[in-house]
Short mmCIF file of C-alpha atoms in Angstrom, two decimals:
data_model
loop_
_atom_site.label_atom_id
_atom_site.label_comp_id
_atom_site.label_asym_id
_atom_site.label_seq_id
_atom_site.Cartn_x
_atom_site.Cartn_y
_atom_site.Cartn_z
CA MET A 1 -22.92 -14.28 -23.77
CA GLN A 2 -21.22 -13.33 -26.53
CA ASN A 3 -17.99 -14.22 -28.52
CA LEU A 4 -17.59 -17.54 -27.71
CA GLY A 5 -19.63 -17.81 -24.68
CA ILE A 6 -17.31 -14.76 -22.68
CA PRO A 7 -19.66 -12.70 -20.66
CA TRP A 8 -19.51 -8.76 -21.08
CA PRO A 9 -18.04 -8.33 -17.15
CA LEU A 10 -15.20 -9.89 -18.21
CA TYR A 11 -14.43 -7.21 -20.62
CA MET A 12 -14.85 -4.58 -18.19
CA SER A 13 -12.50 -6.50 -15.84
CA SER A 14 -10.19 -7.01 -18.50
CA ALA A 15 -10.27 -3.41 -19.54
CA SER A 16 -10.39 -2.27 -15.76
CA VAL A 17 -6.43 -3.27 -15.16
CA ALA A 18 -5.69 -0.31 -16.97
CA LEU A 19 -7.11 2.33 -14.75
CA PRO A 20 -4.03 3.03 -12.73
CA ALA A 21 -1.97 3.85 -15.60
CA LEU A 22 -4.74 5.98 -17.29
CA ALA A 23 -5.33 7.78 -14.23
CA THR A 24 -1.43 8.46 -13.95
CA LEU A 25 -1.72 9.70 -17.59
CA LEU A 26 -4.49 11.78 -17.31
CA THR A 27 -3.09 13.35 -14.45
CA ARG A 28 0.26 13.81 -15.65
CA SER A 29 1.59 12.49 -12.43
CA ARG A 30 5.14 11.22 -11.89
CA PRO A 31 5.05 7.99 -9.98
CA ARG A 32 7.63 7.86 -7.08
CA GLY A 33 8.27 5.19 -4.81
CA ALA A 34 5.12 2.76 -4.34
CA ALA A 35 3.22 4.25 -7.36
CA ARG A 36 6.17 3.27 -9.23
CA TRP A 37 6.15 -0.36 -8.96
CA ILE A 38 2.32 -0.81 -8.96
CA LEU A 39 2.33 1.07 -11.78
CA ALA A 40 4.82 -1.13 -13.39
CA TRP A 41 2.44 -4.08 -12.22
CA SER A 42 -0.60 -2.77 -13.88
CA LEU A 43 1.03 -2.01 -17.02
CA LEU A 44 2.28 -6.08 -16.95
CA ASN A 45 -1.59 -6.67 -16.40
CA THR A 46 -2.40 -4.88 -18.92
CA LEU A 47 -0.51 -6.64 -21.49
CA LEU A 48 -1.44 -9.91 -20.33
CA GLU A 49 -4.98 -8.89 -20.28
CA GLY A 50 -4.80 -8.22 -23.79
CA VAL A 51 -2.92 -11.21 -24.74
CA GLY A 52 -5.07 -13.38 -22.56
CA MET A 53 -8.62 -11.81 -23.90
CA ALA A 54 -6.96 -11.75 -27.26
CA LEU A 55 -6.15 -16.03 -27.27
CA ALA A 56 -9.96 -16.67 -25.50
CA LEU A 57 -11.70 -15.03 -28.23
CA THR A 58 -9.58 -17.41 -30.96
CA GLY A 59 -10.59 -20.23 -28.76
CA ARG A 60 -7.15 -20.87 -27.50
CA ASN A 61 -6.02 -21.65 -23.70
CA ASN A 62 -4.69 -18.49 -21.90
CA HIS A 63 -4.09 -20.15 -18.23
CA TRP A 64 -0.43 -20.63 -18.70
CA LEU A 65 -0.16 -17.10 -18.71
CA LYS A 66 -1.34 -16.41 -15.35
CA TYR A 67 1.09 -19.08 -14.02
CA ALA A 68 4.12 -17.03 -15.83
CA ALA A 69 3.49 -13.98 -14.67
CA LEU A 70 2.86 -15.05 -10.91
CA PRO A 71 6.89 -14.38 -10.25
CA ALA A 72 6.73 -10.69 -11.55
CA GLU A 73 3.36 -9.86 -10.32
CA THR A 74 4.13 -10.76 -6.76
CA ALA A 75 7.43 -9.28 -6.63
CA LEU A 76 6.02 -5.88 -8.05
CA VAL A 77 3.63 -5.79 -5.29
CA LEU A 78 5.25 -6.86 -1.91
CA TRP A 79 7.78 -4.51 -3.24
CA ALA A 80 5.69 -1.53 -3.57
CA LEU A 81 3.91 -2.76 -0.13
CA ALA A 82 7.17 -2.73 1.37
CA GLU A 83 7.71 0.83 0.80
CA TRP A 84 4.77 1.81 2.68
CA GLN A 85 5.62 0.06 5.74
CA THR A 86 6.20 2.47 8.79
CA ARG A 87 8.47 -0.34 10.62
CA ASP A 88 11.84 -1.42 9.32
CA VAL A 89 11.10 -4.92 10.30
CA ALA A 90 7.96 -5.25 7.98
CA ARG A 91 9.75 -3.52 5.26
CA LEU A 92 12.52 -5.90 5.42
CA THR A 93 9.98 -8.79 5.99
CA LEU A 94 8.25 -8.27 2.92
CA ARG A 95 11.20 -7.98 0.55
CA LEU A 96 12.54 -11.16 2.08
CA ALA A 97 9.04 -12.59 1.29
CA ILE A 98 9.66 -12.39 -2.59
CA PRO A 99 12.11 -15.06 -3.14
CA LEU A 100 10.82 -17.10 -0.66
CA ALA A 101 6.80 -16.99 -2.65
CA ILE A 102 9.12 -17.52 -6.14
CA THR A 103 10.65 -20.53 -4.78
CA VAL A 104 7.15 -21.77 -3.62
CA TRP A 105 5.85 -21.15 -7.13
CA GLY A 106 8.21 -23.02 -8.81
CA VAL A 107 7.64 -25.99 -6.90
CA LEU A 108 4.17 -25.84 -7.01
CA VAL A 109 4.07 -25.16 -10.76
CA ALA A 110 6.37 -28.18 -11.16
CA ALA A 111 4.88 -30.30 -8.45
CA VAL A 112 1.35 -30.01 -8.62
CA GLU A 113 -0.04 -27.59 -11.03
CA ASN A 114 -2.12 -28.61 -14.51
CA THR A 115 -1.16 -24.79 -16.42
CA SER A 116 -4.20 -25.68 -18.99
CA THR A 117 -6.61 -24.87 -16.13
CA PHE A 118 -7.35 -22.67 -13.08
CA SER A 119 -4.53 -22.53 -10.47
CA THR A 120 -5.20 -24.73 -7.44
CA ALA A 121 -2.14 -23.82 -5.23
CA ALA A 122 0.10 -21.33 -6.76
CA GLU A 123 -2.26 -18.71 -7.68
CA PRO A 124 -4.21 -18.84 -4.35
CA LEU A 125 -1.22 -19.11 -2.18
CA LEU A 126 0.48 -16.12 -3.30
CA SER A 127 -2.66 -14.11 -3.62
CA VAL A 128 -3.22 -14.94 0.17
CA LEU A 129 0.27 -13.50 0.57
CA GLY A 130 -0.69 -10.45 -1.04
CA LEU A 131 -3.84 -10.08 0.45
CA ALA A 132 -1.99 -10.53 4.21
CA ALA A 133 0.53 -8.07 3.25
CA ALA A 134 -2.05 -5.29 1.69
CA ALA A 135 -4.53 -5.51 4.61
CA TRP A 136 -1.40 -5.51 7.09
CA THR A 137 -0.34 -2.27 4.87
CA LEU A 138 -4.05 -0.90 5.35
CA VAL A 139 -4.05 -1.60 9.34
CA ASP A 140 -0.96 -0.53 9.92
CA ARG A 141 -0.97 2.72 8.52
CA SER A 142 -4.51 3.86 9.32
CA MET A 143 -3.26 3.17 13.06
CA ASN A 144 -0.45 5.28 12.72
CA GLU A 145 -1.83 7.94 10.51
CA ALA A 146 -1.33 11.13 12.58
CA GLU A 147 -2.91 13.66 10.33
CA GLY A 148 -5.68 13.92 7.60
CA GLY A 149 -8.27 11.83 6.89
CA LEU A 150 -8.20 8.35 5.32
CA ALA A 151 -9.98 9.39 2.54
CA GLY A 152 -6.99 11.84 1.41
CA GLN A 153 -4.86 8.83 1.55
CA SER A 154 -3.14 7.34 -1.69
CA TRP A 155 -2.48 4.27 0.34
CA PHE A 156 -5.78 4.03 1.78
CA TRP A 157 -7.56 3.41 -1.77
CA THR A 158 -4.74 1.27 -2.98
CA CYS A 159 -4.44 -1.28 -0.08
CA THR A 160 -8.47 -1.75 -0.16
CA GLY A 161 -8.33 -2.14 -3.80
CA LEU A 162 -5.48 -4.96 -3.38
CA CYS A 163 -7.65 -6.43 -0.46
CA LEU A 164 -10.21 -6.69 -2.88
CA TYR A 165 -8.10 -7.61 -5.76
CA PHE A 166 -6.87 -10.23 -3.87
CA GLY A 167 -9.46 -11.45 -2.32
CA GLY A 168 -10.97 -12.35 -5.87
CA THR A 169 -7.77 -13.70 -7.30
CA SER A 170 -7.37 -16.41 -4.05
CA THR A 171 -10.75 -17.63 -4.04
CA MET A 172 -11.20 -18.37 -7.92
CA GLY A 173 -9.33 -21.57 -8.51
CA PRO A 174 -10.02 -23.49 -5.72
CA LEU A 175 -13.78 -22.48 -6.13
CA ALA A 176 -13.91 -23.72 -10.01
CA THR A 177 -12.23 -27.00 -8.70
CA LEU A 178 -14.77 -27.44 -6.32
CA LEU A 179 -17.68 -26.65 -8.99
CA GLY A 180 -16.39 -29.32 -10.83
CA GLY A 181 -17.55 -29.74 -14.44
CA ASP A 182 -20.53 -27.18 -13.82
CA ARG A 183 -19.30 -24.84 -16.55
CA THR A 184 -22.78 -22.81 -15.74
CA LEU A 185 -21.36 -22.17 -11.97
CA VAL A 186 -17.84 -21.76 -12.98
CA ASP A 187 -18.74 -18.71 -15.50
CA ARG A 188 -20.98 -17.02 -13.06
CA ALA A 189 -18.27 -17.15 -10.23
CA TYR A 190 -15.91 -15.52 -12.57
CA VAL A 191 -18.17 -12.52 -13.35
CA LEU A 192 -18.59 -12.09 -10.06
CA LYS A 193 -14.90 -12.12 -9.19
CA SER A 194 -14.59 -10.25 -12.47
CA MET A 195 -16.78 -7.16 -11.09
CA ILE A 196 -14.98 -7.05 -7.95
CA THR A 197 -11.46 -6.45 -9.98
CA VAL A 198 -13.45 -3.42 -11.63
CA VAL A 199 -14.18 -2.26 -8.18
CA ALA A 200 -10.45 -2.90 -6.95
CA PHE A 201 -9.20 -1.12 -9.93
CA LEU A 202 -11.54 1.99 -9.30
CA PHE A 203 -10.21 2.27 -5.89
CA ILE A 204 -6.47 2.06 -7.08
CA ALA A 205 -7.18 4.70 -9.96
CA ARG A 206 -8.58 6.65 -6.86
CA GLY A 207 -5.25 6.31 -4.70
CA VAL A 208 -3.43 7.54 -8.10
CA THR A 209 -5.35 10.74 -7.88
CA CYS A 210 -5.25 11.03 -4.32
CA GLN A 211 -1.34 11.22 -4.68
CA VAL A 212 -1.28 14.07 -7.33
CA HIS A 213 -4.06 16.43 -5.24
CA ARG A 214 -1.70 16.09 -1.77
CA ARG A 215 1.29 16.74 -3.94
CA GLN A 216 -0.38 19.55 -5.86
CA SER A 217 -1.16 21.28 -2.35
CA GLY A 218 2.09 20.82 -0.65
CA ALA A 219 0.94 18.08 1.59
CA SER A 220 3.42 15.25 2.04
CA SER A 221 2.14 11.57 1.07
CA SER A 222 3.30 8.30 0.48
CA PRO A 223 4.33 6.96 -2.55
CA VAL A 224 0.84 5.55 -4.54
CA SER A 225 0.26 1.95 -5.57
CA SER A 226 -2.15 1.30 -8.05
CA PRO A 227 -2.38 -2.63 -8.85
CA SER A 228 -3.32 -4.22 -11.75
CA ALA A 229 -5.49 -7.62 -11.14
CA SER A 230 -5.57 -10.10 -14.03
CA SER A 231 -8.63 -11.76 -14.54
CA TRP A 232 -8.78 -13.29 -17.48
CA SER A 233 -11.71 -15.01 -19.33
CA PRO A 234 -11.98 -18.34 -18.86
CA SER A 235 -10.13 -19.88 -22.07
CA ALA A 236 -10.98 -22.19 -24.17
CA PRO A 237 -10.83 -25.81 -22.85
CA PRO A 238 -7.48 -27.26 -22.88
#
């Protein structure tokens, strides 16, 4: 523990959200389709992670940032995943889910959430939605892939990373509430989530690299999606 009690894995987690953007820059790729929306999501989360970490280091509450960013994060991810659908109905369903998800977010934040601490309703619910959409995309595309191995597909790596990321964010809020005032256990859970986030963004960065390699070889590929996960360090007590 260091710097106001912030464990080092949380610094790694905060930095990892920039990996998709960094990979895009290093490979000099020009994101298209889903990759464009995921990259925007990654950049948004990079900004939020920086602000959130700065607030935590100065002893100020940063939980409200996540509440404010949820609508944009959800919209960008669902729109990106819609680009990867193999069926028109699935694509339309994901796009129609965006205004519904934002409406639900507004109701939950106004009615039941405490924006000075971990989200126990809005973020877990929208994370489950993101997890379901990413898992569906991964399974559907895998079953309909006609050529090439899965390891060479950008959507495979990116959706796998998204599943890991949303799996962590969907459980952190409820788990923190369940653990109550045991700060030590909450910190340990947050460290575990942070490590999962790092792995998730390594997968997503790999997805960006896959897109570039397939384009250079002349093969057709789906646009790459590189999510960002926001896993800010626990803020100062409200």
